[in-house]
Short mmCIF file of C-alpha atoms in Angstrom, two decimals:
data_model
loop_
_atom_site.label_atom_id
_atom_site.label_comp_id
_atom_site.label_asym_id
_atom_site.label_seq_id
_atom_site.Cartn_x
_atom_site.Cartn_y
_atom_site.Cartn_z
CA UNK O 1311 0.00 0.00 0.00
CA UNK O 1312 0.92 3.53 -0.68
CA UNK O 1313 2.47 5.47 2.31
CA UNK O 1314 0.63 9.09 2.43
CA UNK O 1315 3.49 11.84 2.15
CA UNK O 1316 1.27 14.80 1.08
CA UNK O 1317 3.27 17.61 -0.21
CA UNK O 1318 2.45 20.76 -1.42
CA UNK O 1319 2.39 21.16 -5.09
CA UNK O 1320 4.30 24.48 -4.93
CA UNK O 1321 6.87 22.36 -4.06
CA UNK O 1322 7.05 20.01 -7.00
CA UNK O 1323 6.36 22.87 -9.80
CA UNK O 1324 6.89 26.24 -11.07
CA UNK O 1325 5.07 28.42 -12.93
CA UNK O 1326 6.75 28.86 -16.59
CA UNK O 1327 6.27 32.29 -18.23
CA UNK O 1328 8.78 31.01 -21.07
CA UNK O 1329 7.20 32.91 -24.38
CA UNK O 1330 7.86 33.84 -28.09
CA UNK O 1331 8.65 30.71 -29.21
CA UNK O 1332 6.01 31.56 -32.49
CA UNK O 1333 7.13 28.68 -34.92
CA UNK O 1334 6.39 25.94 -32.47
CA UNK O 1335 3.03 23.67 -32.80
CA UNK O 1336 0.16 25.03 -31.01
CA UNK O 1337 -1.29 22.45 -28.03
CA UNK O 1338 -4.65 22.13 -26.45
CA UNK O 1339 -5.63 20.96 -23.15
CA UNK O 1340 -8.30 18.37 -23.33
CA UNK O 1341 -10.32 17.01 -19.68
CA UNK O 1342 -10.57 13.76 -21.46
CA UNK O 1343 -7.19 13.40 -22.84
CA UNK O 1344 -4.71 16.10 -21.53
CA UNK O 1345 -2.37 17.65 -23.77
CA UNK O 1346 -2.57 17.17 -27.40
CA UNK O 1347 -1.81 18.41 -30.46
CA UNK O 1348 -4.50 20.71 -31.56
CA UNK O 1349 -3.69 19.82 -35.24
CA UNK O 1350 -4.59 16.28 -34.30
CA UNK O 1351 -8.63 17.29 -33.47
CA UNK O 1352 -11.14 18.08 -36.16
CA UNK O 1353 -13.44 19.58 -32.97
CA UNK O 1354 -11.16 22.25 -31.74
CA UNK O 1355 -13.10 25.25 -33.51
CA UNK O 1356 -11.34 28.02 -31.10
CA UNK O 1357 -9.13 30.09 -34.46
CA UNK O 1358 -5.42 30.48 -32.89
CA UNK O 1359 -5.03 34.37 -33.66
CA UNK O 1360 -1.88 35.34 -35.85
CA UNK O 1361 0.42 37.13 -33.40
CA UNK O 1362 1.48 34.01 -30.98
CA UNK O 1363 4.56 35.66 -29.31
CA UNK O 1364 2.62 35.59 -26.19
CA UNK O 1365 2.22 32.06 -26.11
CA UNK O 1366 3.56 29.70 -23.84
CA UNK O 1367 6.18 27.00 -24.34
CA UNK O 1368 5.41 24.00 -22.98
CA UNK O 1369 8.52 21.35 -22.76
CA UNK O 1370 7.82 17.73 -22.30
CA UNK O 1371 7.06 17.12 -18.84
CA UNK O 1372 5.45 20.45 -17.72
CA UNK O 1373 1.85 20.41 -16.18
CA UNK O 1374 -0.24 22.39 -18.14
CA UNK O 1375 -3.70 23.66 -16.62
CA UNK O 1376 -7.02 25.27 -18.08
CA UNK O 1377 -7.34 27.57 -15.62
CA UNK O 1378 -11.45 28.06 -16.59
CA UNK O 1379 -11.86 24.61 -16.91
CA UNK O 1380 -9.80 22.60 -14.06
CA UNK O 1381 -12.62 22.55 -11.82
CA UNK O 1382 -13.80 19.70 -14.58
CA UNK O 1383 -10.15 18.14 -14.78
CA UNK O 1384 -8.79 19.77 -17.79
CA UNK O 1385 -5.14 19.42 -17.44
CA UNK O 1386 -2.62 16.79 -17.74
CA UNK O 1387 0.83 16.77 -18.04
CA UNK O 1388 2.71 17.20 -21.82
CA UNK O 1389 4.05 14.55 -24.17
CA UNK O 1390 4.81 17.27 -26.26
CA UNK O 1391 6.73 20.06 -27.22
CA UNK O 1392 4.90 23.19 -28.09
CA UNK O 1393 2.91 26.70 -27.12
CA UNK O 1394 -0.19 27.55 -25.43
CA UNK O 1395 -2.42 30.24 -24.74
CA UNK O 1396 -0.90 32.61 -22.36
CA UNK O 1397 -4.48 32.12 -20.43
CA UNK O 1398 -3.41 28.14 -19.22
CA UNK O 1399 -1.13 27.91 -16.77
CA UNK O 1400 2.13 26.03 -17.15
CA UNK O 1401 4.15 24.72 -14.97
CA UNK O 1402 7.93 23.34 -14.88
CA UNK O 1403 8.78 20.12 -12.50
CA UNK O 1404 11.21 21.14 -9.95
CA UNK O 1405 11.52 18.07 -8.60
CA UNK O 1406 13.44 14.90 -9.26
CA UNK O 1407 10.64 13.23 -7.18
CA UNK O 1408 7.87 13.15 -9.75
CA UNK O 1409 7.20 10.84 -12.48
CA UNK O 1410 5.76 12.89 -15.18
CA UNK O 1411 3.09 9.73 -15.97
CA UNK O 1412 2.27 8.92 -12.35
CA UNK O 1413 1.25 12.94 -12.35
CA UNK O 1414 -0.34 12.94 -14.93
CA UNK O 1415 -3.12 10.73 -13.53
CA UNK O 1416 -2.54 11.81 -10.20
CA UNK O 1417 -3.29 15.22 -11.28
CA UNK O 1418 -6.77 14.38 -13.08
CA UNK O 1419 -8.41 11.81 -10.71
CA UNK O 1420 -11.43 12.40 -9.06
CA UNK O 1421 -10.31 13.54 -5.56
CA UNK O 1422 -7.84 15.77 -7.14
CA UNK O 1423 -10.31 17.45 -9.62
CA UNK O 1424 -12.47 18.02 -6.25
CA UNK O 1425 -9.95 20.33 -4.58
CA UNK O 1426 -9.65 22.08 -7.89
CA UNK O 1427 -13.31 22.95 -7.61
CA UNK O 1428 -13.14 24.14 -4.27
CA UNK O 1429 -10.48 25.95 -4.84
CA UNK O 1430 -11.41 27.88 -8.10
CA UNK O 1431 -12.73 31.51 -7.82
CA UNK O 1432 -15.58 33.00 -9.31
CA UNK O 1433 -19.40 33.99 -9.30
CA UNK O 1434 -20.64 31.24 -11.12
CA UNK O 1435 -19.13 27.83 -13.28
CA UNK O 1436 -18.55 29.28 -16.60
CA UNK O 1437 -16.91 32.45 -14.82
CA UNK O 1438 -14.53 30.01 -12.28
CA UNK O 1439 -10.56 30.21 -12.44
CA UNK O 1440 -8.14 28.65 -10.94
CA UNK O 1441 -4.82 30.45 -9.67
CA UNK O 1442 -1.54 28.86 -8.93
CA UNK O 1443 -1.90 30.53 -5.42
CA UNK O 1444 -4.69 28.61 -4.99
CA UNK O 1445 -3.74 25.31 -6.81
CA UNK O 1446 0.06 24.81 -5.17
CA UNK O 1447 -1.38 24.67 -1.92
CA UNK O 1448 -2.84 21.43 -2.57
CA UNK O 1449 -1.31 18.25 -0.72
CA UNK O 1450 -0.86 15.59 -3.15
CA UNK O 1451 -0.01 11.32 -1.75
CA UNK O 1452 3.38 10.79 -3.85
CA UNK O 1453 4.77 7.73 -3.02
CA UNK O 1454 9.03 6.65 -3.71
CA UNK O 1455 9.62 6.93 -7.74
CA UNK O 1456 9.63 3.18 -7.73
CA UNK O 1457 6.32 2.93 -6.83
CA UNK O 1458 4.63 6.19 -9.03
CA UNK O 1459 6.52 4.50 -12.20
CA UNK O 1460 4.77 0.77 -10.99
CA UNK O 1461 1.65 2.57 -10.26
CA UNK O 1462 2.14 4.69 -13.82
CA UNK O 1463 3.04 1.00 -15.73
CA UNK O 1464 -0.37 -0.15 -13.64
CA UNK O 1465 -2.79 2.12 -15.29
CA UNK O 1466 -1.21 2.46 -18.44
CA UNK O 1467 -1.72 -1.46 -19.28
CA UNK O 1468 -5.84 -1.35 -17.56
CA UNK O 1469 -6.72 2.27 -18.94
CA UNK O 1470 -5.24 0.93 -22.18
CA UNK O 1471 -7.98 -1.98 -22.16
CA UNK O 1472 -11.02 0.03 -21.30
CA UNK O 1473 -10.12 3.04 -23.77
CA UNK O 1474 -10.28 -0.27 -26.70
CA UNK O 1475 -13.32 -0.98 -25.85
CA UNK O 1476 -14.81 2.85 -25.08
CA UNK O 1477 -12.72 3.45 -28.90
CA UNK O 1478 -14.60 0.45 -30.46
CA UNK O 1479 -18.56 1.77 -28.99
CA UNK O 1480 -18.14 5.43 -30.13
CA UNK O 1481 -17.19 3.47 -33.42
CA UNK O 1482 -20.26 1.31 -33.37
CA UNK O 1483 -22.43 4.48 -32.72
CA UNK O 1484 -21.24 6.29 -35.21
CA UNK O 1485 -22.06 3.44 -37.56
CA UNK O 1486 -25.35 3.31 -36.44
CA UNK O 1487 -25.87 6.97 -36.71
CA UNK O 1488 -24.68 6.57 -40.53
CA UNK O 1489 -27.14 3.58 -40.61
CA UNK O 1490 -29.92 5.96 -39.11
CA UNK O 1491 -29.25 8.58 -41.91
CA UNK O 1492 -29.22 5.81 -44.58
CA UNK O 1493 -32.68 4.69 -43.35
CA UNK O 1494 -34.17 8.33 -43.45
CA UNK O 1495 -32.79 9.40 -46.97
CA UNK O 1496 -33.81 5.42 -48.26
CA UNK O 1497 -38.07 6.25 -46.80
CA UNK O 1498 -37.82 9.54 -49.02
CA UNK O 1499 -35.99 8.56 -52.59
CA UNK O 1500 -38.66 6.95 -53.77
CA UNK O 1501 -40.84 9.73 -53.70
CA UNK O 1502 -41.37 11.44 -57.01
CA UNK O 1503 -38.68 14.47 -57.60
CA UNK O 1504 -41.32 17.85 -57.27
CA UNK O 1505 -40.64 19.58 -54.26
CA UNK O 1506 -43.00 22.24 -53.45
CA UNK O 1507 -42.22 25.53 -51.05
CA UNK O 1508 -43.34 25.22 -47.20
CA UNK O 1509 -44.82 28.66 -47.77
CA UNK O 1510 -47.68 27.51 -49.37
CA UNK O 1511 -48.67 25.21 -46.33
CA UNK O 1512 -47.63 27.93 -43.39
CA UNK O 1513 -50.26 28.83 -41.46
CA UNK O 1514 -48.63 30.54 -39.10
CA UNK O 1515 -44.12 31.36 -39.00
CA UNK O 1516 -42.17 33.14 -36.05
CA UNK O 1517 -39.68 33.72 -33.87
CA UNK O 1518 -39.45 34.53 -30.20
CA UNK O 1519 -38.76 38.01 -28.60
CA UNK O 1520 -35.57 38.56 -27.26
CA UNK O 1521 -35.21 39.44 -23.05
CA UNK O 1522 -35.98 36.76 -21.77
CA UNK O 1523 -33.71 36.01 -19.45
CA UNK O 1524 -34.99 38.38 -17.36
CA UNK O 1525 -38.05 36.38 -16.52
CA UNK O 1526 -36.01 33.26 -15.69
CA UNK O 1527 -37.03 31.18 -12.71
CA UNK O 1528 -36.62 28.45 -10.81
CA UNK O 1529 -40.59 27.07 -11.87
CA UNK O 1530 -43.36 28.70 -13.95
CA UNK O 1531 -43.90 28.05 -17.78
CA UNK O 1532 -41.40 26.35 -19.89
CA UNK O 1533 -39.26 28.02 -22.04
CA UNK O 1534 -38.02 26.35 -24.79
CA UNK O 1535 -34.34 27.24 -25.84
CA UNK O 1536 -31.85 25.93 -28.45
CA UNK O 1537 -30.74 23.64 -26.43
CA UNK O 1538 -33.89 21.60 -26.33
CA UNK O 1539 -33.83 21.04 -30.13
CA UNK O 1540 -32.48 17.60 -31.01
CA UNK O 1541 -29.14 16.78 -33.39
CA UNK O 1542 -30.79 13.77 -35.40
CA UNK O 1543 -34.41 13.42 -34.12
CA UNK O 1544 -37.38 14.92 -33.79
CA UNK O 1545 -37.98 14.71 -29.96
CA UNK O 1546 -37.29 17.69 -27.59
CA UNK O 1547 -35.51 17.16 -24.41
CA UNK O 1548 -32.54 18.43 -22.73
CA UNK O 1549 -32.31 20.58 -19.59
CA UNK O 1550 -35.94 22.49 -19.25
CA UNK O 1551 -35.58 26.39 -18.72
CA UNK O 1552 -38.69 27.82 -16.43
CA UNK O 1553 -39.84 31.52 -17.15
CA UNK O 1554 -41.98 33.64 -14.95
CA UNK O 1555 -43.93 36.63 -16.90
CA UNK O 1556 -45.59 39.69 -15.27
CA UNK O 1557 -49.33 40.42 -16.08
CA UNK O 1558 -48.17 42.98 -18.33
CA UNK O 1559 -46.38 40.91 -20.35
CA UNK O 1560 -48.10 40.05 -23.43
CA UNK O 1561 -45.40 39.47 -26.21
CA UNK O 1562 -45.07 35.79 -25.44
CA UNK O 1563 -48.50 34.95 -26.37
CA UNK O 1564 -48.44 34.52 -29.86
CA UNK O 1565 -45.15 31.90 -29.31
CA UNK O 1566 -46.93 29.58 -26.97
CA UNK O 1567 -46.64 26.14 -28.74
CA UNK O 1568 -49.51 24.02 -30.18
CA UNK O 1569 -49.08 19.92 -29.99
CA UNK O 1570 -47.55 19.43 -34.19
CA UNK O 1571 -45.65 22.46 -34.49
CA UNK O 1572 -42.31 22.05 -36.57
CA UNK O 1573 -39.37 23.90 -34.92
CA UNK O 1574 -36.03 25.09 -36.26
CA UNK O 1575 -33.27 26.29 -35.00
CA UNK O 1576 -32.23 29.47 -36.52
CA UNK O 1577 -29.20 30.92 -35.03
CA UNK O 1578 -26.73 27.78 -33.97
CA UNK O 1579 -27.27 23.84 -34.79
CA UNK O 1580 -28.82 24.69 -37.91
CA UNK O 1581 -30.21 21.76 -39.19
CA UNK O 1582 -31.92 20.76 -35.75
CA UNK O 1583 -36.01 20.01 -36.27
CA UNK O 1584 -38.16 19.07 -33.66
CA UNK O 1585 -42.21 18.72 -33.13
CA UNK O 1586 -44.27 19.67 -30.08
CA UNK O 1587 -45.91 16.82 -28.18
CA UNK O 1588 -48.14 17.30 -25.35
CA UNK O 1589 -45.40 17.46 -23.03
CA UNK O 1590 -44.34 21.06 -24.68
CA UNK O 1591 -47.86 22.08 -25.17
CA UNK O 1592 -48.04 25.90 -24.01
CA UNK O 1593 -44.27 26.62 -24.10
CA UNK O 1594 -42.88 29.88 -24.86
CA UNK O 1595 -40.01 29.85 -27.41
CA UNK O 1596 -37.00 31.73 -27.90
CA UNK O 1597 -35.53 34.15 -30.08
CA UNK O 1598 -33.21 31.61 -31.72
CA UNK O 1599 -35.81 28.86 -32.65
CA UNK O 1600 -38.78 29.31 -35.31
CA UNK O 1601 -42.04 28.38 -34.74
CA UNK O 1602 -43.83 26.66 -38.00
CA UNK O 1603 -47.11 25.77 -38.10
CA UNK O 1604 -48.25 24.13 -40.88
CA UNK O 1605 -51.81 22.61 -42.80
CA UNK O 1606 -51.57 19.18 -41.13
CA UNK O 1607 -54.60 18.27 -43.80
CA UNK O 1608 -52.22 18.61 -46.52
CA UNK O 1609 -49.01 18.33 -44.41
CA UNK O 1610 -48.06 15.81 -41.34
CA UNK O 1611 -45.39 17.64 -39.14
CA UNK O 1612 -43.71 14.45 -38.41
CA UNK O 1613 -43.58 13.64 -41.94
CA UNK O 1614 -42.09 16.98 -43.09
CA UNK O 1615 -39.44 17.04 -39.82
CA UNK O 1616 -38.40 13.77 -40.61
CA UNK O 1617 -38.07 14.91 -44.58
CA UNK O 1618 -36.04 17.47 -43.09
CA UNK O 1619 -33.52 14.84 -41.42
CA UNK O 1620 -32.86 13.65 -44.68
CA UNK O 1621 -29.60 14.44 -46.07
CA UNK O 1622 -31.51 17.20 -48.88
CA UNK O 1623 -33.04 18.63 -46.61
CA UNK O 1624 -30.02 19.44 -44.02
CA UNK O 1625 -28.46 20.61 -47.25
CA UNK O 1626 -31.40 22.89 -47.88
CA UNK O 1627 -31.08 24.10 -44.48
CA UNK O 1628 -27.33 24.76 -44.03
CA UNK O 1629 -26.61 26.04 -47.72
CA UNK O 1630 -27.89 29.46 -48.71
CA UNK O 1631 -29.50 30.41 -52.38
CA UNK O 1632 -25.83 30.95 -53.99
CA UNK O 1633 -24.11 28.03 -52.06
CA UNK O 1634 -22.87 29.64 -49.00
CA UNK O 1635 -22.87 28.16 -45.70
CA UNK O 1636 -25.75 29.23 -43.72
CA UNK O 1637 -24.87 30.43 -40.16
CA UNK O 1638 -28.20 31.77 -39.38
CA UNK O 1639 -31.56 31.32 -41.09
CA UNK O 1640 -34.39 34.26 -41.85
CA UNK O 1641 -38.35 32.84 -41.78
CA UNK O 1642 -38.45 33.55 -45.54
CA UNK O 1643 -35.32 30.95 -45.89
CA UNK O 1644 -38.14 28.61 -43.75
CA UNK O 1645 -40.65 29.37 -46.53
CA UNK O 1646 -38.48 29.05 -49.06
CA UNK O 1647 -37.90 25.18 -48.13
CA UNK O 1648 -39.08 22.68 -50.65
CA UNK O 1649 -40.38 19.71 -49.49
CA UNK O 1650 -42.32 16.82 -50.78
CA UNK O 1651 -46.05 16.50 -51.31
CA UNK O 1652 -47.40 13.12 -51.37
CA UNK O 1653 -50.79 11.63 -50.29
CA UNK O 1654 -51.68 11.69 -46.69
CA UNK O 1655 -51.97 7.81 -46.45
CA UNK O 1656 -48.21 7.47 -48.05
CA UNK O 1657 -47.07 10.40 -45.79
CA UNK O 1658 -48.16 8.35 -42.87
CA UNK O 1659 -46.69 5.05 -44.49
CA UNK O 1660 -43.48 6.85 -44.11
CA UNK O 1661 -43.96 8.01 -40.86
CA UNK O 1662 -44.74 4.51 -39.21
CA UNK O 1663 -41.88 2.89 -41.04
CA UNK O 1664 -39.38 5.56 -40.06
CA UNK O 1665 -40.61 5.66 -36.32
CA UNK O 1666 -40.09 2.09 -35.91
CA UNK O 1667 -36.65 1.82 -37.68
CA UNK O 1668 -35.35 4.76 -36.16
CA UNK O 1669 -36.27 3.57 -32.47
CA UNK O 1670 -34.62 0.63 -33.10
CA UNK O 1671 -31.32 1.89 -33.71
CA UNK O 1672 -31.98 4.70 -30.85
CA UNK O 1673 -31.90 1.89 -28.83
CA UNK O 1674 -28.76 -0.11 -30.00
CA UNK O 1675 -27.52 3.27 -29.68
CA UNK O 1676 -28.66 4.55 -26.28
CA UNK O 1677 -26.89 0.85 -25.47
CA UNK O 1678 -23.85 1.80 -26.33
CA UNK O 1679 -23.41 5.10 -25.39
CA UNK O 1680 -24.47 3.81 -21.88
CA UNK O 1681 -21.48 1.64 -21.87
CA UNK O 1682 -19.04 4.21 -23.07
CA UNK O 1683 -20.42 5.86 -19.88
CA UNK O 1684 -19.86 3.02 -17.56
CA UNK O 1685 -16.63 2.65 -19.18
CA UNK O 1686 -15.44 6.08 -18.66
CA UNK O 1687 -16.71 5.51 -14.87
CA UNK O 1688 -14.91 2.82 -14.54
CA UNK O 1689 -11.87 4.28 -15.67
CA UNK O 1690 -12.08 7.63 -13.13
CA UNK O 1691 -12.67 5.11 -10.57
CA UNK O 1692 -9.61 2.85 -11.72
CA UNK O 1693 -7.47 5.78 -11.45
CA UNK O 1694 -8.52 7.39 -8.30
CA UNK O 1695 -8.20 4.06 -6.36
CA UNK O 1696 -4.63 3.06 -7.91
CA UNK O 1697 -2.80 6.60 -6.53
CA UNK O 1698 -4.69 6.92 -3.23
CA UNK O 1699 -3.71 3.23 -2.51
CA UNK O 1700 -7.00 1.57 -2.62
CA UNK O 1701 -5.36 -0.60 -5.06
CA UNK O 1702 -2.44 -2.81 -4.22
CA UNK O 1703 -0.66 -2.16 -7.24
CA UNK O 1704 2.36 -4.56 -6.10
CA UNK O 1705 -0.47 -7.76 -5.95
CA UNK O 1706 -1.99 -6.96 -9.43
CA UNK O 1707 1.33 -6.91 -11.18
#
């Protein structure tokens, strides 16, 4: 078992302030993998600005921290040579006590991450930072260098295991999700070619007012916001946003959602489509989603949302008239949509096939994201247990 020596970390690093090093590769700190290359991630959408001189050089070794983000246990210690924003902290080893791999999970497990949160300053989450004044004045267990490196060799060979199989799940999901498109855009080619314009079915198209966060609250009506729109389905969901409005307040009125209505979003996610069920009945809705409400005798909402899944429709909905990428749509680019016309009885044909395909593969799925979960639990837990000692690292070798 490991002995408990906690020591400051002020006394194991030092902050680095080493800058203008412009030619070298630009890193990014990552809370599920630590340091990486940013070149290596398709995701990373924050634009490195031109002038880098005030970057940071990390060496390989150094501990290199999101200060906004290490209350959720983005950090990790570098494999790589390189520069970061001058807004992370990093910080140099100063001791020839530390194994730079046995940190590096040290650093990011669970009880670690904790006193990173309690130590971070700031009104609310997305305003918290962490300070160096704060952070080196946490005691860290660091056992002899003979046991981090065993302890180090430990999780390397189990975390190695469980990110296979976490690696091979995201895989099979995103197969699915390609089968799940595939199923959508099959339901629709059969249909003949004419598209006709929405606007000729809109009975009623809007957006919401803006200022409503003003009339946020902890219960009242729900507000629906962006965030409730799905990526991929037609089902709202995500976290629900209460709003209470004076007696004066009549502008929300004419947003209040019917059961059927097709929603967009309009400002971010384009290409997200949902309908109102009864759960959503009576909703307000915000500035950044549009409200269409169709002829459901001509039109079925679920039959024109899922139309809008399909891979011509996202294209109708992220591309503008002369080809350029959309980044916000207007109601008349809503009218403007084309969309098929058949009879009612093959509109619903569609609709029952495609809700009972598509569940099925929501399911397979919801399977395997579960298990990339437990996975990823699993391996926090793993980690935490092998450097506070709960682990006997000597009898699993």
């Amino acid at each position: 078992m490991i002995t408990t020596q906690g020591i400051r970390l002020k006394y194991l690093y030092s902050p680095s302030g080493e800058a203008n090093h412009p030619n070298e590769e630009v890193l990014s700190v990552y809370r599920d993998h630590g340091v990486i290359l940013k070149s290596s991630r398709s995701d990373n959408f924050n634009k490195t600005p031109e002038n880098v001189e005030r970057y940071l050089l990390v060496r390989p070794g150094d501990l290199v921290v999101n200060r906004m983000k290490a209350w959720q246990g983005s950090l990790g210690v570098s494999d790589y040579r390189g520069i970061v924003s001058g807004d992370y902290e990093v910080l140099r080893p100063i001791s020839d006590s530390v194994s730079g791999r046995y940190m590096h999970y040290a650093l990011r497990s669970r009880h670690m991450v904790g006193e990173y949160r309690v130590r971070s300053t700031g009104i609310r989450p997305s305003q918290w930072r962490l300070y160096w004044d704060k952070m080196g004045d946490i005691r860290i267990t660091l056992p002899p260098l003979e046991g981090q490196e065993r302890i180090a060799d430990y999780l390397d060979h189990e975390t190695a295991q469980i990110d296979t199989l976490i690696t091979e799940q995201l895989r099979l999901v995103e197969m699915l999700r390609e089968r799940r498109q595939a199923v959508i855009d099959h339901a629709f080619a059969a249909l003949p070619g004419e598209r006709i314009q929405l606007r000729r079915f809109i009975r009623f198209l809007t957006s919401g007012s803006r200022g409503w966060g003003e009339y946020y609250a902890d219960s009242g009506d729900v507000f629906v916001r962006i965030g409730n729109l799905p990526r991929g389905s037609l089902s709202l969901g995500g976290e629900v946003q209460h709003v209470k409005l004076p007696p004066n307040v009549q502008e929300g009125q004419r947003t209040k959602l019917r059961i059927g209505d097709l929603l967009f979003s309009i400002t971010a996610y384009i290409g997200s489509v949902a309908i109102v069920d009864q759960e959503w009945v009576d909703s307000y809705v915000s500035q950044h989603v549009a409200l269409c409400r169709i002829n459901q005798s001509v039109l079925d909402p679920h039959f024109t949302g899922y139309f809008m899944l399909t891979t011509e429709g996202q294209d109708q909905l992220s591309e503008g008239a002369f080809g350029g990428t959309k980044v916000q749509l207007a109601l008349d680019d809503i009218r403007a949509l084309r969309v098929p016309v058949p009879t009612r009885e093959e509109q619903r044909q569609i609709i029952d096939h495609l809700d009972r395909e598509t569940s099925r593969i929501d399911a397979l799925i919801a399977e395997s994201e579960r298990l990339v979960e437990l996975s990823q639990e699993r391996r926090t837990a793993l980690i935490t247990a092998a450097v506070t000692g709960q682990i006997d690292i000597r009898q699993e070798s």
